[in-house]
Amino acid sequence: MNGAHDLGGMMGFGPLAPERDEPVFHSHWESRACAVTIAAGACGLWSLDESRSVRENLAPAQYLAKPYYDVWITALEKLAVAHGLVSAEELAVGRPLAPPRAAPKVTPRRMAEAIARGSPYDRPPSAAAAFAVGDRVRARMMNPPGHTRLPRYARGRVGEVAALRGAFVFPDTNAHAQGENPQWLYTIRFTARELWGDDADPRSTVTIDAFEPYLEPA
Amino acid sequence: MSEDHDHSELSPIAARVRALETLLTEKGYIEPAALDAIVETYETKIGPRNGARVVARAWVDPAYRERLRADATKAIAELGYAGRQGEHMAAVENGAGVHNVVVCTLCSCYPWPVLGVPPVWYKSHAYRARAVIDPRGVLAEFGVTLPRETEILVWDSTAEMRYLVIPERPPGTEGWSEERLAALVTRDSMIGTGLALGPST
C-alpha cells in the first residue's frame, strides 16, 4: 500500500543528528516494547510480513508522528487482538478478563533458540528464474492496496539484475494469510539518474531487492 | 534505563507497554524472564563488536574474505553470529573508488546478529528518506566526504537480505592483530555512514 512508511526520496525531515555513544535503548519502556514485540512474535501466530503490513497501515499522520517503538506497540496491540491473544477490553483495563487462547508458551529457552535460529525466508523455487544477472528489467508500475515491498521510487524505472538471491517467501501474499507463495528474489541496480533525474549524482546507484512479480523485461 | 522504571506515574506510551506486557505474561503466553533475556541479549551480547570481528577477519584472511563474498551467511556463522534478522546476509566491500551505504526505506531492516539493535538515526524518517536520493549529503552529515569520482552504491534492504559493509582497511595498520584491527571498525563504518578509524585513534 502507498503508506507513509514508503519514505525513499521524501524531503523535509531535517538533519539526521546522529547521537554519540547512543544507548541500545533510551528508556525502560523502549526496551520492554522491543522485547515484548519479539517475544509475542515467537508465539508464531503471525508473520513478520503481517506485522510490517499492520505498521504501515497506520494513518500517515499517525505513522509519522509516533516514536519508533510506539509504532511497534500500536501494531502489536492490533495483532494481539486480531489473533485472539487479548481482547480490546483487556487492553483497555490492563488485566486479563478471559482465559487465554491456545498458543505456544514463550519461555527464556525457547526465545533464546528463536533468536539464535532466526526464521529463514528462503524456499525451494517452483519454476525456473525468468531473469539472469545482467538483464535489463523494469520495475512494474503497480499500486496494490495490500502489502508490498516494491518502493514507489522504483516503480516504472529500468535497472539491471545485479544478483539472483534464490526463491523467498513472497510478502505480498504472506502478509495477508494468502500463503508463502515463494518467488525468485533479485537485486536490481538503478542509476541515480534513472530514479531521480538528470540532477542526480552521475556516479551513484541504488539497488533494491525485488521479487519476480515486481519485474518485467525492459 | 531511566525515569519510568517502577514509578507509579508512567507516560502514556510507557503505560500502554506495561499493560500489554502484563496481559501477555499474566495470560501465560510469555514468561517475564523471556523478556528480560531479550533485553539482556541485545544490551550485552549482540552488537557491533560482532560485525567488527567479521570485518577484521576479512582484512587479515584473504581466504575468509573469499568465503564472505561467496556466502556471507555461512562465513559470518563461522564466527558464531547467526539468527534473527541475519538469516540471509550479503557482504558489500568498499574499495578504490567504491563506497557502499545501507538503508531500509520501507521500515528498519538491519543485520541484527552482527550490528545489534539499529541506532535511532538509522530508523529515522530523515535517513530512510534521504539515503537513496542524497547519499552524499547524508554522508556529509556524518563527516564523511568522498571524492566526486567515488561511486556510491546504496543498498535498500527491501526484502530479507541483510547487508554488511566491509570498510577499507586503514593504511598504517600493516601487521596489526585481528583484535587490534577490530577496535578500528565502527558500527557506522559497517552501515556505510562512516569509515574505519585510523591507526592513531
XYZ file of C-alpha atoms in Angstrom:
419
model
C 0.000 0.000 0.000
C 1.070 3.556 -0.610
C 1.616 4.319 3.074
C 3.716 6.811 4.966
C 6.281 4.067 5.570
C 7.442 4.242 1.933
C 9.816 7.112 2.573
C 12.520 6.851 -0.092
C 13.062 10.223 -1.779
C 10.880 12.309 0.541
C 12.228 15.629 1.778
C 11.746 17.936 4.716
C 12.550 15.674 7.673
C 15.501 17.815 8.690
C 19.044 16.839 9.646
C 19.998 13.342 10.773
C 21.519 14.327 14.098
C 23.301 11.063 14.916
C 23.787 10.680 18.675
C 27.231 9.976 20.089
C 27.562 6.939 22.354
C 23.928 6.114 21.867
C 22.488 3.577 24.332
C 20.830 0.448 22.932
C 17.531 1.621 24.454
C 16.722 5.150 25.560
C 14.275 4.242 28.307
C 12.849 1.281 30.142
C 9.650 1.281 28.092
C 11.589 1.129 24.816
C 13.451 -1.965 25.943
C 10.218 -3.617 27.064
C 8.423 -2.609 23.837
C 11.184 -4.175 21.776
C 11.261 -7.348 23.902
C 7.508 -7.856 24.085
C 7.194 -7.422 20.309
C 9.911 -10.000 19.632
C 8.535 -12.411 22.239
C 4.928 -12.127 21.052
C 6.136 -12.792 17.508
C 7.705 -16.009 18.802
C 4.188 -17.293 19.633
C 4.130 -17.942 15.881
C 0.611 -16.655 15.231
C 1.613 -14.016 12.681
C 4.451 -13.447 10.249
C 6.943 -10.619 10.055
C 5.201 -9.627 6.822
C 1.861 -9.317 8.584
C 3.368 -7.209 11.362
C 5.019 -4.904 8.792
C 1.701 -4.631 6.997
C -0.111 -3.635 10.189
C 2.508 -0.981 10.978
C 2.355 0.566 7.523
C -1.452 0.625 7.608
C -1.377 3.265 10.329
C -2.768 6.564 9.053
C 0.151 8.561 7.609
C -0.134 11.354 10.186
C -0.014 8.788 12.992
C 2.812 6.787 11.465
C 4.983 9.867 11.091
C 4.176 11.383 14.487
C 4.683 8.341 16.677
C 8.044 7.411 18.186
C 9.525 4.280 16.609
C 8.617 1.806 19.333
C 5.153 3.344 19.664
C 4.546 2.230 16.069
C 5.651 -1.266 17.101
C 3.389 -1.305 20.161
C 0.382 0.095 18.308
C 0.804 -2.671 15.724
C 1.328 -5.299 18.416
C -1.913 -4.259 20.147
C -3.757 -4.722 16.854
C -2.084 -8.075 16.128
C -2.713 -9.396 19.646
C -6.423 -8.546 19.362
C -6.752 -9.783 15.766
C -5.233 -13.146 16.695
C -7.194 -13.520 19.911
C -4.317 -13.289 22.392
C -6.080 -10.462 24.208
C -9.354 -8.580 23.803
C -9.806 -4.873 23.277
C -11.488 -4.758 26.705
C -8.471 -6.387 28.333
C -6.174 -3.843 26.680
C -8.350 -1.040 27.995
C -8.283 -2.269 31.604
C -4.755 -3.754 31.513
C -5.623 -7.087 33.142
C -6.951 -10.470 31.991
C -10.738 -10.851 31.788
C -10.964 -14.198 29.991
C -8.917 -17.403 29.734
C -6.058 -17.446 27.187
C -6.329 -18.942 23.726
C -4.104 -21.888 22.823
C -0.615 -20.708 21.860
C 2.934 -21.975 22.356
C 4.374 -20.550 25.563
C 7.410 -18.299 25.105
C 9.993 -19.354 27.678
C 13.523 -17.919 28.006
C 14.931 -21.068 26.457
C 12.512 -21.071 23.539
C 13.222 -17.363 22.981
C 16.995 -17.856 23.022
C 16.623 -20.636 20.472
C 14.387 -18.492 18.266
C 16.904 -15.606 18.305
C 19.804 -17.957 17.574
C 17.995 -19.792 14.800
C 16.068 -16.922 13.235
C 13.363 -17.548 10.651
C 14.886 -18.283 7.252
C 12.707 -16.986 4.427
C 14.259 -18.895 1.533
C 12.169 -21.671 -0.006
C 12.537 -24.146 -2.864
C 11.616 -22.471 -6.170
C 8.589 -23.718 -8.076
C 9.847 -22.667 -11.532
C 12.988 -21.504 -13.287
C 14.043 -17.875 -12.758
C 12.786 -15.580 -15.520
C 15.768 -13.221 -15.401
C 19.534 -13.564 -15.204
C 22.329 -11.334 -13.910
C 22.904 -8.525 -16.421
C 19.342 -8.493 -17.782
C 17.619 -5.127 -18.116
C 14.322 -5.121 -16.273
C 11.612 -2.605 -15.474
C 10.022 -2.470 -12.032
C 6.323 -2.692 -12.735
C 4.056 0.278 -12.286
C 1.753 -1.040 -9.610
C -0.138 0.389 -6.662
C -1.534 -2.565 -4.700
C -3.804 -1.719 -1.759
C -2.198 -4.536 0.255
C 1.344 -5.101 1.496
C 4.199 -4.858 -0.995
C 7.958 -4.386 -0.771
C 8.369 -2.554 -4.069
C 9.083 1.051 -3.074
C 7.294 3.779 -5.005
C 10.515 5.435 -6.121
C 11.471 2.370 -8.184
C 8.124 1.707 -9.851
C 8.287 2.099 -13.625
C 12.085 2.503 -13.573
C 14.571 0.447 -15.562
C 17.503 -1.247 -13.891
C 19.825 -4.181 -14.255
C 19.814 -7.511 -12.444
C 22.868 -7.408 -10.170
C 22.241 -10.677 -8.301
C 19.852 -13.592 -8.143
C 19.314 -14.390 -4.447
C 17.149 -17.530 -4.607
C 13.440 -18.074 -4.015
C 11.902 -16.473 -0.942
C 8.550 -16.139 0.821
C 6.504 -13.537 -1.084
C 5.495 -10.765 1.348
C 2.601 -9.542 -0.799
C 0.652 -12.754 -0.182
C 2.193 -13.922 3.089
C 1.225 -10.694 4.867
C -2.434 -11.403 4.148
C -2.656 -15.117 5.011
C -2.625 -15.975 1.308
C 0.325 -18.328 1.521
C 4.095 -18.140 1.312
C 3.923 -18.368 -2.485
C 7.743 -18.407 -2.945
C 9.133 -16.155 -5.682
C 12.575 -15.518 -7.101
C 14.316 -12.589 -5.462
C 16.683 -10.348 -7.421
C 18.910 -7.458 -6.511
C 18.208 -4.755 -9.099
C 20.589 -1.855 -9.648
C 19.271 1.512 -10.852
C 21.353 4.530 -11.685
C 20.564 7.525 -9.505
C 19.704 9.424 -12.703
C 17.130 6.829 -13.728
C 15.454 7.180 -10.352
C 15.798 10.880 -9.633
C 16.502 12.664 -12.923
C 19.342 14.492 -14.569
C 20.359 16.447 -11.467
C 21.219 13.251 -9.616
C 24.775 12.174 -8.897
C 26.138 10.560 -12.075
C 28.309 8.189 -10.011
C 25.657 6.810 -7.657
C 23.407 3.800 -7.925
C 20.642 2.404 -5.746
C 19.789 -1.273 -5.503
C 16.571 -2.795 -4.256
C 15.771 -6.444 -3.621
C 12.780 -7.202 -5.835
C 10.602 -10.289 -6.193
C 9.998 -11.595 -9.701
C 6.324 -10.485 -9.839
C 7.577 -6.900 -9.374
C 9.583 -7.074 -12.613
C 9.081 -7.172 -16.361
C 11.587 -7.337 -19.226
C 12.817 -3.923 -20.377
C 17.037 2.755 31.584
C 15.503 5.546 33.478
C 12.628 7.603 34.640
C 9.739 5.256 34.119
C 11.035 2.150 35.867
C 8.940 1.204 38.887
C 7.415 4.629 39.226
C 3.713 4.988 39.599
C 3.365 7.789 37.053
C 4.110 6.387 33.643
C 3.996 8.290 30.395
C 1.022 7.206 28.249
C 3.194 5.057 25.993
C 5.084 3.507 28.912
C 1.713 2.661 30.486
C 0.495 1.026 27.264
C 3.664 -1.043 27.011
C 3.305 -2.146 30.603
C -0.367 -3.030 30.119
C 0.403 -5.147 27.071
C 3.340 -6.825 28.773
C 1.244 -7.529 31.870
C -1.573 -9.015 29.821
C 0.645 -11.236 27.695
C 2.560 -12.526 30.709
C -0.432 -12.903 33.082
C -2.388 -14.756 30.426
C 0.545 -17.131 30.260
C 1.745 -16.590 26.701
C 5.154 -15.185 27.637
C 7.326 -15.838 30.685
C 8.571 -12.495 32.043
C 12.100 -13.923 32.180
C 11.985 -14.323 28.392
C 11.563 -10.540 28.076
C 14.461 -9.876 30.451
C 16.584 -12.282 28.419
C 15.828 -10.457 25.148
C 16.794 -7.084 26.605
C 19.953 -8.512 28.139
C 20.899 -10.225 24.890
C 20.743 -7.029 22.851
C 22.211 -4.805 25.567
C 25.200 -7.002 26.326
C 25.748 -9.831 23.825
C 24.660 -8.946 20.311
C 26.051 -5.688 18.955
C 28.510 -4.118 16.515
C 31.535 -5.782 18.105
C 30.330 -8.936 16.369
C 30.423 -7.294 12.956
C 33.803 -5.743 13.733
C 35.242 -9.238 14.215
C 33.895 -10.268 10.821
C 35.485 -7.232 9.165
C 38.828 -7.674 10.921
C 38.925 -11.321 9.893
C 38.185 -10.333 6.294
C 41.048 -7.812 6.425
C 43.653 -10.294 7.584
C 42.493 -13.519 5.944
C 42.038 -13.459 2.147
C 40.504 -16.951 2.163
C 37.915 -15.776 4.680
C 37.179 -12.723 2.533
C 36.553 -15.063 -0.398
C 34.153 -17.141 1.675
C 32.400 -13.944 2.764
C 31.964 -12.979 -0.893
C 30.710 -16.429 -1.848
C 28.296 -16.970 1.056
C 28.239 -14.276 3.715
C 25.641 -16.022 5.891
C 27.870 -19.083 6.159
C 31.106 -17.148 6.611
C 29.597 -14.994 9.370
C 28.243 -18.119 11.077
C 31.836 -19.427 11.211
C 32.451 -16.770 13.859
C 29.283 -17.753 15.719
C 26.960 -14.995 14.503
C 23.636 -16.033 13.025
C 19.916 -15.953 13.610
C 17.154 -13.414 13.892
C 17.395 -10.704 11.214
C 20.624 -12.134 9.860
C 19.228 -15.230 8.185
C 20.304 -14.087 4.708
C 23.457 -11.987 4.707
C 25.419 -10.272 1.955
C 28.753 -8.507 2.451
C 29.451 -5.477 0.260
C 33.039 -4.288 0.060
C 34.359 -0.772 -0.150
C 37.427 -0.358 -2.338
C 39.227 2.065 -4.601
C 36.552 4.443 -5.899
C 33.616 2.451 -4.492
C 31.665 3.181 -1.311
C 28.624 1.264 -0.052
C 25.764 2.595 2.087
C 22.912 0.511 3.530
C 19.376 1.704 4.261
C 15.861 0.336 4.640
C 13.488 2.904 3.169
C 10.352 0.855 3.942
C 10.965 0.056 7.617
C 14.203 -0.513 9.513
C 15.705 -3.801 8.288
C 19.186 -4.207 9.724
C 21.607 -7.118 10.284
C 20.968 -7.680 13.992
C 23.343 -10.623 14.656
C 26.348 -8.564 13.554
C 25.283 -4.991 14.433
C 22.645 -5.352 17.176
C 19.658 -3.050 17.549
C 19.733 -0.265 14.942
C 20.547 3.262 16.156
C 17.824 5.905 16.188
C 19.203 7.738 13.157
C 19.099 4.560 11.040
C 15.397 4.175 11.864
C 14.658 7.883 11.408
C 12.405 9.201 8.668
C 15.185 11.537 7.588
C 17.709 8.758 6.931
C 15.214 6.449 5.275
C 14.016 9.259 3.018
C 17.376 10.756 2.081
C 19.872 7.905 1.854
C 18.558 6.865 -1.563
C 18.171 10.330 -3.121
C 21.022 12.236 -1.482
C 23.660 9.806 -0.216
C 26.468 12.359 -0.479
C 24.504 14.847 1.607
C 23.796 12.156 4.195
C 27.458 11.156 4.337
C 28.486 14.792 4.769
C 26.313 14.990 7.891
C 28.331 12.094 9.281
C 31.545 13.942 8.455
C 32.351 11.691 5.501
C 33.330 13.477 2.312
C 34.232 11.268 -0.613
C 35.923 12.356 -3.849
C 33.414 13.351 -6.561
C 34.544 10.425 -8.683
C 33.825 7.853 -5.993
C 30.916 5.659 -6.972
C 28.322 5.405 -4.191
C 26.315 2.183 -4.082
C 23.197 2.470 -1.932
C 21.599 -0.820 -0.854
C 17.917 -0.528 0.043
C 17.039 -3.580 2.166
C 13.579 -4.143 0.705
C 13.427 -7.927 1.266
C 15.044 -10.368 3.701
C 18.627 -9.891 2.518
C 20.673 -8.048 5.137
C 23.790 -6.124 4.151
C 27.075 -5.664 5.976
C 29.552 -3.132 4.597
C 33.199 -4.201 4.694
C 35.047 -0.879 5.043
C 38.540 -0.381 3.670
C 41.380 -1.333 5.969
C 43.043 1.872 7.140
C 46.594 2.489 5.912
C 49.305 2.201 8.539
C 47.868 -0.940 10.132
C 50.164 -3.473 8.472
C 50.993 -6.319 10.792
C 48.247 -5.475 13.284
C 46.479 -8.314 15.049
C 42.883 -9.105 14.241
C 41.811 -7.965 17.692
C 43.554 -4.612 17.375
C 42.085 -4.106 13.922
C 38.559 -4.906 15.161
C 38.791 -1.932 17.515
C 39.043 0.355 14.451
C 35.797 -0.946 12.953
C 32.924 1.310 13.972
C 29.258 0.467 13.675
C 28.753 3.292 11.204
C 31.596 2.018 9.002
C 29.666 -1.249 8.641
C 26.485 0.625 7.602
C 28.442 2.884 5.264
C 27.895 6.216 7.021
C 31.414 6.108 8.385
C 34.913 4.885 7.605
C 37.093 2.661 9.729
C 39.155 4.639 12.245
C 42.789 5.418 11.543
C 45.653 3.793 13.471
C 46.243 6.870 15.653
C 42.721 6.963 17.107
